[in-house]
Short mmCIF file of C-alpha atoms in Angstrom, two decimals:
data_model
loop_
_atom_site.label_atom_id
_atom_site.label_comp_id
_atom_site.label_asym_id
_atom_site.label_seq_id
_atom_site.Cartn_x
_atom_site.Cartn_y
_atom_site.Cartn_z
CA UNK A 1 231.92 144.81 180.24
CA UNK A 2 233.47 141.78 182.70
CA UNK A 3 231.18 139.50 180.55
CA UNK A 4 232.25 140.67 177.24
CA UNK A 5 235.77 140.01 178.86
CA UNK A 6 235.05 136.26 179.86
CA UNK A 7 233.09 135.93 176.92
CA UNK A 8 235.79 137.06 174.65
CA UNK A 9 237.11 133.60 174.11
CA UNK A 10 234.27 132.14 172.76
CA UNK A 11 233.89 135.20 170.47
CA UNK A 12 237.84 134.43 169.23
CA UNK A 13 236.55 130.79 168.61
CA UNK A 14 233.10 131.84 166.90
CA UNK A 15 234.87 134.40 164.81
CA UNK A 16 237.52 132.13 163.96
CA UNK A 17 234.77 129.54 162.47
CA UNK A 18 233.15 132.53 161.11
CA UNK A 19 235.78 133.20 158.91
CA UNK A 20 236.48 129.53 158.04
CA UNK A 21 233.69 129.06 156.80
CA UNK A 22 233.05 132.50 155.04
CA UNK A 23 236.75 131.92 153.75
CA UNK A 24 235.57 128.32 151.98
CA UNK A 25 232.94 129.39 150.59
CA UNK A 26 233.00 132.37 149.44
CA UNK A 27 235.87 130.73 147.11
CA UNK A 28 233.74 127.76 146.24
CA UNK A 29 231.11 131.33 145.87
CA UNK A 30 233.48 132.85 143.37
CA UNK A 31 234.34 128.98 141.34
CA UNK A 32 230.54 128.38 141.07
CA UNK A 33 230.01 132.04 139.96
CA UNK A 34 232.55 131.72 137.84
CA UNK A 35 231.01 128.38 135.91
CA UNK A 36 227.59 129.66 136.28
CA UNK A 37 228.38 132.91 134.12
CA UNK A 38 230.12 130.84 131.31
CA UNK A 39 227.29 128.60 131.51
CA UNK A 40 224.72 131.29 130.17
CA UNK A 41 227.49 133.29 127.62
CA UNK A 42 227.34 129.66 126.33
CA UNK A 43 226.04 128.74 122.73
CA UNK A 44 224.13 126.34 124.23
CA UNK A 45 220.66 127.36 125.35
CA UNK A 46 220.17 124.78 127.50
CA UNK A 47 223.56 124.97 129.06
CA UNK A 48 221.96 128.87 129.40
CA UNK A 49 218.44 127.88 131.19
CA UNK A 50 220.70 125.53 133.10
CA UNK A 51 222.00 128.67 134.18
CA UNK A 52 219.83 130.74 134.66
CA UNK A 53 217.24 128.19 136.15
CA UNK A 54 219.58 128.63 138.80
CA UNK A 55 220.54 132.26 139.33
CA UNK A 56 216.85 132.22 140.10
CA UNK A 57 216.12 130.09 142.32
CA UNK A 58 218.58 131.53 144.60
CA UNK A 59 217.74 134.90 144.25
CA UNK A 60 213.82 134.45 144.50
CA UNK A 61 214.36 132.49 148.01
CA UNK A 62 215.41 133.26 151.57
CA UNK A 63 219.16 132.47 152.44
CA UNK A 64 217.41 130.77 155.81
CA UNK A 65 214.97 129.07 153.39
CA UNK A 66 217.79 127.44 151.38
CA UNK A 67 220.17 126.53 154.42
CA UNK A 68 217.07 124.76 156.10
CA UNK A 69 215.84 123.66 152.73
CA UNK A 70 220.29 121.56 152.64
CA UNK A 71 220.24 121.26 156.20
CA UNK A 72 217.66 119.28 156.74
CA UNK A 73 215.86 118.64 153.28
CA UNK A 74 218.79 116.74 151.39
CA UNK A 75 219.87 115.18 154.74
CA UNK A 76 216.48 112.92 153.83
CA UNK A 77 218.35 111.53 150.83
CA UNK A 78 219.80 108.07 152.17
CA UNK A 79 223.05 109.13 150.45
CA UNK A 80 223.41 112.49 151.70
CA UNK A 81 224.90 112.90 154.20
CA UNK A 82 226.35 116.94 156.14
CA UNK A 83 226.74 118.38 158.95
CA UNK A 84 226.33 121.83 160.15
CA UNK A 85 229.68 123.64 159.05
CA UNK A 86 229.45 120.94 155.98
CA UNK A 87 225.63 122.44 155.28
CA UNK A 88 227.06 125.83 156.32
CA UNK A 89 229.39 126.41 153.73
CA UNK A 90 227.49 124.76 151.14
CA UNK A 91 224.28 127.11 151.10
CA UNK A 92 226.28 129.65 151.71
CA UNK A 93 228.26 129.48 148.02
CA UNK A 94 226.04 128.19 147.03
CA UNK A 95 223.39 131.86 147.65
CA UNK A 96 227.22 133.65 147.09
CA UNK A 97 227.02 131.45 143.82
CA UNK A 98 224.48 132.75 142.18
CA UNK A 99 224.89 136.54 142.69
CA UNK A 100 228.59 136.08 141.49
CA UNK A 101 227.28 134.54 138.88
CA UNK A 102 225.76 137.92 137.28
CA UNK A 103 228.64 140.30 138.88
CA UNK A 104 230.53 137.68 136.77
CA UNK A 105 228.21 138.08 133.66
CA UNK A 106 227.32 141.64 133.58
CA UNK A 107 231.24 142.27 133.88
CA UNK A 108 232.04 140.38 131.19
CA UNK A 109 229.50 142.14 128.72
CA UNK A 110 230.70 145.27 129.97
CA UNK A 111 233.92 144.21 127.99
CA UNK A 112 233.08 145.96 124.52
CA UNK A 113 232.94 143.39 121.89
CA UNK A 114 235.39 144.73 119.71
CA UNK A 115 238.02 143.30 122.23
CA UNK A 116 236.78 139.87 121.15
CA UNK A 117 236.57 140.55 117.66
CA UNK A 118 240.43 141.55 117.82
CA UNK A 119 241.66 138.52 119.83
CA UNK A 120 239.83 136.31 117.90
CA UNK A 121 240.90 137.83 114.14
CA UNK A 122 244.10 136.92 115.47
CA UNK A 123 243.55 133.39 116.17
CA UNK A 124 243.49 133.22 119.20
CA UNK A 125 240.00 130.39 120.21
CA UNK A 126 237.24 131.27 121.64
CA UNK A 127 239.06 130.28 125.21
CA UNK A 128 242.29 132.24 124.99
CA UNK A 129 240.04 134.89 124.27
CA UNK A 130 238.58 134.69 127.66
CA UNK A 131 240.93 133.74 128.98
CA UNK A 132 243.95 136.22 127.71
CA UNK A 133 241.15 138.92 126.99
CA UNK A 134 238.13 139.29 128.55
CA UNK A 135 238.34 138.45 132.27
CA UNK A 136 241.81 140.78 133.25
CA UNK A 137 239.51 142.90 132.40
CA UNK A 138 236.05 142.56 133.65
CA UNK A 139 237.96 141.16 136.35
CA UNK A 140 239.03 145.06 137.12
CA UNK A 141 235.52 146.03 136.85
CA UNK A 142 234.17 143.71 139.29
CA UNK A 143 235.71 144.49 141.70
CA UNK A 144 233.37 146.67 143.71
CA UNK A 145 230.52 144.01 142.71
CA UNK A 146 232.71 141.28 144.51
CA UNK A 147 233.65 142.98 147.81
CA UNK A 148 229.82 144.54 148.10
CA UNK A 149 228.27 140.68 147.82
CA UNK A 150 231.80 139.11 149.75
CA UNK A 151 230.39 141.64 152.96
CA UNK A 152 226.96 140.48 152.23
CA UNK A 153 227.98 136.63 152.22
CA UNK A 154 230.14 137.20 155.38
CA UNK A 155 226.72 138.69 157.07
CA UNK A 156 225.20 135.98 155.95
CA UNK A 157 226.62 133.26 157.65
CA UNK A 158 225.60 134.67 160.69
CA UNK A 159 222.03 133.40 160.18
CA UNK A 160 224.03 129.50 160.45
CA UNK A 161 223.26 130.11 163.78
CA UNK A 162 220.11 128.54 163.58
CA UNK A 163 221.11 125.16 162.74
CA UNK A 164 223.57 125.83 165.71
CA UNK A 165 226.91 126.26 163.78
CA UNK A 166 229.42 127.52 166.26
CA UNK A 167 230.32 130.29 164.69
CA UNK A 168 230.27 134.24 165.88
CA UNK A 169 226.85 135.00 166.57
CA UNK A 170 226.27 131.54 168.39
CA UNK A 171 228.84 132.58 170.60
CA UNK A 172 227.13 135.90 171.12
CA UNK A 173 223.83 133.60 171.52
CA UNK A 174 225.24 131.27 173.94
CA UNK A 175 227.43 134.28 176.04
CA UNK A 176 223.88 136.65 176.14
CA UNK A 177 221.67 134.19 177.69
CA UNK A 178 224.12 132.73 180.30
CA UNK A 179 224.11 136.26 181.58
CA UNK A 180 221.14 137.90 180.58
CA UNK A 181 223.81 141.07 179.64
CA UNK A 182 222.75 141.46 176.49
CA UNK A 183 223.05 144.89 175.91
CA UNK A 184 226.79 144.69 176.14
CA UNK A 185 227.49 141.24 174.51
CA UNK A 186 225.50 142.37 171.62
CA UNK A 187 226.57 145.26 171.07
CA UNK A 188 230.51 143.59 171.65
CA UNK A 189 229.39 141.69 168.67
CA UNK A 190 228.35 144.12 166.54
CA UNK A 191 231.71 145.30 166.77
CA UNK A 192 234.06 142.98 166.18
CA UNK A 193 231.70 142.07 162.67
CA UNK A 194 232.83 145.87 162.00
CA UNK A 195 235.88 146.30 162.48
CA UNK A 196 236.40 142.44 160.32
CA UNK A 197 234.01 143.87 157.40
CA UNK A 198 235.41 147.45 157.75
CA UNK A 199 239.91 144.85 157.73
CA UNK A 200 237.56 143.23 154.37
CA UNK A 201 237.12 147.00 152.75
CA UNK A 202 240.46 148.09 153.34
CA UNK A 203 241.64 145.00 151.44
CA UNK A 204 239.16 145.39 148.92
CA UNK A 205 240.62 148.63 147.40
CA UNK A 206 243.89 148.31 147.98
CA UNK A 207 243.61 145.30 145.51
CA UNK A 208 241.21 147.59 143.56
CA UNK A 209 244.00 150.36 143.45
CA UNK A 210 246.94 147.30 142.65
CA UNK A 211 244.40 146.74 139.65
CA UNK A 212 243.69 149.97 138.53
CA UNK A 213 241.57 150.64 135.60
CA UNK A 214 243.25 151.39 132.55
CA UNK B 1 248.16 132.89 93.62
CA UNK B 2 244.74 133.68 94.51
CA UNK B 3 244.41 134.69 97.60
CA UNK B 4 240.97 135.11 98.24
CA UNK B 5 238.66 134.06 96.19
CA UNK B 6 234.34 134.70 97.35
CA UNK B 7 231.46 133.02 95.03
CA UNK B 8 228.28 134.28 95.35
CA UNK B 9 229.25 135.47 99.08
CA UNK B 10 225.28 136.75 100.86
CA UNK B 11 224.98 136.99 104.11
CA UNK B 12 221.81 138.78 105.97
CA UNK B 13 221.00 139.88 109.71
CA UNK B 14 218.14 138.44 110.29
CA UNK B 15 215.63 139.26 107.66
CA UNK B 16 217.91 142.46 106.23
CA UNK B 17 220.13 141.03 103.07
CA UNK B 18 223.28 143.09 104.28
CA UNK B 19 225.93 141.17 101.04
CA UNK B 20 223.53 139.24 98.19
CA UNK B 21 225.45 138.13 95.74
CA UNK B 22 229.00 139.42 95.93
CA UNK B 23 231.31 137.78 93.58
CA UNK B 24 235.98 138.32 93.92
CA UNK B 25 239.12 137.52 93.23
CA UNK B 26 241.35 138.57 94.51
CA UNK B 27 245.56 137.78 93.77
CA UNK B 28 248.37 137.57 95.55
CA UNK B 29 250.60 141.04 96.48
CA UNK B 30 247.17 142.67 95.13
CA UNK B 31 246.31 146.15 96.94
CA UNK B 32 242.17 146.00 96.68
CA UNK B 33 240.37 148.98 97.96
CA UNK B 34 236.45 149.01 98.72
CA UNK B 35 234.41 151.81 98.67
CA UNK B 36 231.17 152.61 98.57
CA UNK B 37 228.22 154.41 100.74
CA UNK B 38 227.45 153.65 104.41
CA UNK B 39 225.51 150.47 104.68
CA UNK B 40 226.49 149.57 101.14
CA UNK B 41 228.00 145.86 103.01
CA UNK B 42 231.41 147.10 102.74
CA UNK B 43 233.07 146.19 105.81
CA UNK B 44 230.11 143.03 106.14
CA UNK B 45 232.23 141.79 102.33
CA UNK B 46 235.48 142.10 104.65
CA UNK B 47 234.77 140.87 108.02
CA UNK B 48 232.95 137.86 106.52
CA UNK B 49 236.88 137.62 104.73
CA UNK B 50 237.98 135.96 107.94
CA UNK B 51 234.83 134.53 108.60
CA UNK B 52 234.25 137.10 111.87
CA UNK B 53 230.28 137.02 110.33
CA UNK B 54 229.05 133.75 109.85
CA UNK B 55 228.65 133.78 106.35
CA UNK B 56 225.03 132.66 105.07
CA UNK B 57 225.20 131.90 101.75
CA UNK B 58 228.58 131.08 99.13
CA UNK B 59 231.88 129.89 99.75
CA UNK B 60 234.72 132.01 100.35
CA UNK B 61 238.12 130.38 99.76
CA UNK B 62 241.46 131.70 102.46
CA UNK B 63 244.81 130.29 99.45
CA UNK B 64 242.55 127.68 98.24
CA UNK B 65 240.38 126.86 101.43
CA UNK B 66 236.84 127.09 101.65
CA UNK B 67 236.46 128.69 105.12
CA UNK B 68 232.28 127.87 104.73
CA UNK B 69 233.39 124.28 105.98
CA UNK B 70 232.34 123.59 109.32
CA UNK B 71 235.25 120.90 110.07
CA UNK B 72 237.65 123.88 109.49
CA UNK B 73 239.43 125.10 112.20
CA UNK B 74 238.77 128.57 111.71
CA UNK B 75 241.97 129.96 113.96
CA UNK B 76 244.07 128.64 112.21
CA UNK B 77 243.18 130.27 109.21
CA UNK B 78 242.76 133.60 110.74
CA UNK B 79 246.72 133.44 111.49
CA UNK B 80 246.68 134.21 108.43
CA UNK B 81 245.07 137.10 108.00
CA UNK B 82 245.66 140.30 109.60
CA UNK B 83 242.95 142.61 111.27
CA UNK B 84 243.13 146.04 111.06
CA UNK B 85 239.62 147.59 112.85
CA UNK B 86 238.30 150.91 112.62
CA UNK B 87 238.39 151.62 116.49
CA UNK B 88 242.22 149.82 117.02
CA UNK B 89 240.55 147.73 119.50
CA UNK B 90 244.35 146.93 121.21
CA UNK B 91 243.98 145.24 124.89
CA UNK B 92 243.89 148.29 127.05
CA UNK B 93 245.53 145.77 130.04
CA UNK B 94 248.50 144.78 128.10
CA UNK B 95 251.87 147.23 127.31
CA UNK B 96 252.28 147.98 123.48
CA UNK B 97 254.79 145.42 123.44
CA UNK B 98 252.56 142.70 125.23
CA UNK B 99 250.17 143.41 122.71
CA UNK B 100 252.35 142.62 120.27
CA UNK B 101 253.47 139.65 121.60
CA UNK B 102 250.47 137.63 122.76
CA UNK B 103 249.22 136.25 119.26
CA UNK B 104 252.69 134.14 118.97
CA UNK B 105 253.61 133.57 122.10
CA UNK B 106 249.95 131.46 122.72
CA UNK B 107 249.64 130.71 119.01
CA UNK B 108 253.00 130.20 117.83
CA UNK B 109 254.52 128.38 121.14
CA UNK B 110 258.24 130.63 120.07
CA UNK B 111 259.89 132.14 123.17
CA UNK B 112 259.43 135.26 124.35
CA UNK B 113 263.07 136.85 124.25
CA UNK B 114 262.06 136.24 120.69
CA UNK B 115 258.56 137.49 120.73
CA UNK B 116 259.87 140.49 122.09
CA UNK B 117 262.99 140.71 119.67
CA UNK B 118 260.14 140.24 116.52
CA UNK B 119 257.97 142.91 118.21
CA UNK B 120 260.17 145.73 118.77
CA UNK B 121 260.91 145.08 115.36
CA UNK B 122 257.61 145.88 114.15
CA UNK B 123 257.50 148.21 116.38
CA UNK B 124 260.21 150.21 115.23
CA UNK B 125 258.83 150.19 111.62
CA UNK B 126 256.01 151.30 112.45
CA UNK B 127 257.86 154.09 114.22
CA UNK B 128 256.66 154.02 117.50
CA UNK B 129 259.32 151.97 118.65
CA UNK B 130 259.84 153.69 122.49
CA UNK B 131 256.77 152.87 123.09
CA UNK B 132 256.64 149.37 123.83
CA UNK B 133 256.48 149.78 127.51
CA UNK B 134 253.18 152.00 127.48
CA UNK B 135 249.56 151.47 127.69
CA UNK B 136 247.00 151.88 125.16
CA UNK B 137 245.41 155.16 127.31
CA UNK B 138 248.77 156.55 126.83
CA UNK B 139 248.71 156.72 122.82
CA UNK B 140 246.89 158.93 120.35
CA UNK B 141 244.47 157.57 117.64
CA UNK B 142 247.35 156.70 115.52
CA UNK B 143 249.35 155.94 117.44
CA UNK B 144 247.08 153.18 118.42
CA UNK B 145 246.10 152.22 114.45
CA UNK B 146 250.04 151.82 113.88
CA UNK B 147 250.61 149.61 117.09
CA UNK B 148 246.49 147.34 115.76
CA UNK B 149 249.00 147.43 112.34
CA UNK B 150 252.04 145.89 114.32
CA UNK B 151 250.14 143.59 116.18
CA UNK B 152 248.80 141.96 113.39
CA UNK B 153 252.03 142.20 111.43
CA UNK B 154 253.02 140.12 114.07
CA UNK B 155 251.78 136.72 113.27
CA UNK B 156 253.12 136.90 109.16
CA UNK B 157 250.19 136.75 107.61
CA UNK B 158 250.12 136.81 104.13
CA UNK B 159 247.08 138.87 104.10
CA UNK B 160 245.99 142.10 106.03
CA UNK B 161 242.56 143.78 105.84
CA UNK B 162 241.68 146.95 106.87
CA UNK B 163 238.70 148.29 107.91
CA UNK B 164 238.01 151.86 107.53
CA UNK B 165 241.36 152.40 109.55
CA UNK B 166 241.60 156.12 109.43
CA UNK B 167 238.07 157.14 110.30
CA UNK B 168 238.27 157.18 113.13
CA UNK B 169 240.96 159.24 113.45
CA UNK B 170 242.43 163.38 113.26
CA UNK B 171 242.90 164.41 110.13
CA UNK B 172 246.55 164.70 111.32
CA UNK B 173 246.91 161.42 112.69
CA UNK B 174 245.71 160.27 109.29
CA UNK B 175 248.56 160.43 106.75
CA UNK B 176 251.22 158.35 109.84
CA UNK B 177 249.25 155.20 109.54
CA UNK B 178 248.19 155.64 105.54
CA UNK B 179 251.89 155.66 105.63
CA UNK B 180 253.10 152.65 107.12
CA UNK B 181 249.97 151.15 104.44
CA UNK B 182 251.97 152.28 101.66
CA UNK B 183 254.96 150.95 103.83
CA UNK B 184 253.55 147.77 103.07
CA UNK B 185 252.16 147.27 99.71
CA UNK B 186 254.81 148.59 98.23
CA UNK B 187 256.77 144.99 100.09
CA UNK B 188 254.11 142.74 99.02
CA UNK B 189 251.49 142.96 101.25
CA UNK B 190 248.62 141.60 99.56
CA UNK B 191 245.45 143.63 101.02
CA UNK B 192 242.13 144.69 101.02
CA UNK B 193 241.17 147.47 102.45
CA UNK B 194 237.71 149.55 103.02
CA UNK B 195 238.58 152.77 102.97
CA UNK B 196 236.83 157.20 102.85
CA UNK B 197 240.79 157.44 101.95
CA UNK B 198 240.15 158.07 97.88
CA UNK B 199 243.94 159.27 98.12
CA UNK B 200 245.06 156.33 99.71
CA UNK B 201 242.49 153.88 97.39
CA UNK B 202 243.73 156.32 93.27
CA UNK B 203 247.66 155.45 94.67
CA UNK B 204 247.99 152.26 96.12
CA UNK B 205 245.43 150.64 94.75
CA UNK B 206 245.88 147.90 92.04
CA UNK B 207 242.00 147.88 91.28
CA UNK B 208 239.19 149.94 93.20
CA UNK B 209 236.05 148.00 94.26
CA UNK B 210 232.95 150.01 94.17
CA UNK B 211 229.89 148.35 96.65
CA UNK B 212 226.73 149.70 96.85
CA UNK B 213 222.96 147.84 98.28
CA UNK B 214 225.16 144.88 98.49
CA UNK B 215 226.02 144.64 95.62
CA UNK B 216 229.46 145.23 94.13
CA UNK B 217 228.91 147.70 91.90
CA UNK B 218 231.64 147.93 89.13
CA UNK B 219 235.57 146.89 89.92
CA UNK B 220 238.46 148.70 87.56
CA UNK B 221 241.61 150.22 88.64
CA UNK B 222 241.74 153.65 90.47
CA UNK B 223 242.44 155.19 86.52
CA UNK B 224 239.79 154.00 85.17
CA UNK B 225 236.61 153.63 88.58
CA UNK B 226 237.55 156.89 89.23
CA UNK B 227 237.66 158.94 86.48
CA UNK B 228 235.81 156.71 83.76
CA UNK B 229 233.39 154.85 86.42
CA UNK B 230 230.88 152.58 84.22
CA UNK B 231 228.41 152.59 86.30
CA UNK B 232 225.45 155.59 87.44
CA UNK B 233 225.54 154.64 91.03
CA UNK B 234 229.10 154.61 91.16
CA UNK B 235 228.86 157.75 89.07
CA UNK B 236 226.90 159.45 92.08
CA UNK B 237 228.50 159.05 94.62
CA UNK B 238 231.82 159.46 93.05
CA UNK B 239 230.23 163.14 92.21
CA UNK B 240 229.22 163.71 96.05
CA UNK B 241 232.76 162.91 97.41
CA UNK B 242 234.59 164.11 94.85
#
């Protein structure tokens, strides 16, 4: 117990970094996902193909390999210099982006094509149709899947400890290896993750109720 | 004045040729009903008139403008051509009022108060003034279709296309929708109506077009077409449904 209390300030520091990386990465990830989903559905075959290659490449490789490639691999290029945190955020964002792209694509395609026909027949162009008719409806259907992916991304940030980012799991490593109290420390780290993720799913439930399907 | 001119219109879905060679002229204020067996191409024909279906061959002119011209801004044309669908296709995430005001607000850049006011008038006209704040999910089929008509009218179209507007309705709802359409016809709206409502076609149609197998087989004033069909296929079709 004493070991946990002593470690709490470090956990707090680590948690802040975890949440910072998570929030920034999820915002970029969502933007990437939206763009890639729209490319995937665009009328151009080349754009479809680019989007598909991206999604397949990310889904087909482990997160940790992506992280190593971005942090160690890309940094070998002369014109690129990413610090740990930037590389971490980039990896989580690029990884989540691929999954978000699929969630958004499926959501858009789940909307009845009569909706597009009605909107276009009124004279709305393709962009206006997407913005006012399709995305608002699709977004509601995507919410549960978004929550899932956000939780996965939050847990993925723990893997960033392997490149030495001092996020929550890394703080756990340090605390446990200095105290040798692996049981208490890792139990406490688990509880902290659990609480954060539980709060996140409460927030998601609330949002879902607010944007109730009609 | 000619509102719609269709010349040698062809439409294929892959290898399937749905419209083979359609020629038609629709004048201002005319009400033209299109009838025919399912699979005859009548809905596809209607959907080519605002290019909701891409056109494979031939020309369609709306008020003299060739909508098969790829340089033409089809969105401008569509603002002049209202469309009503069998499945209503109301926007479920918006209230009835928002459904009606969406296109005018986004496309005509008018102010909201004026758009709301006009929408309320249109909703009154279709008998649904008190439903302005409701969501489509709270309406019956007949009410939904009348909202869909109001939504199309909000853009002040010069032409209205109806794609089997009463086919998805419970029988007791059909009358209200037809009543609104009759009112519209009396006000001089140019209308093309794909329908199975032979009573409406006979009463309100200035002309009836009978389609079968991707062709216009016969067209005439309703009385002649229904009472003295000239073509064998028309006779066969009418004998089955009347």
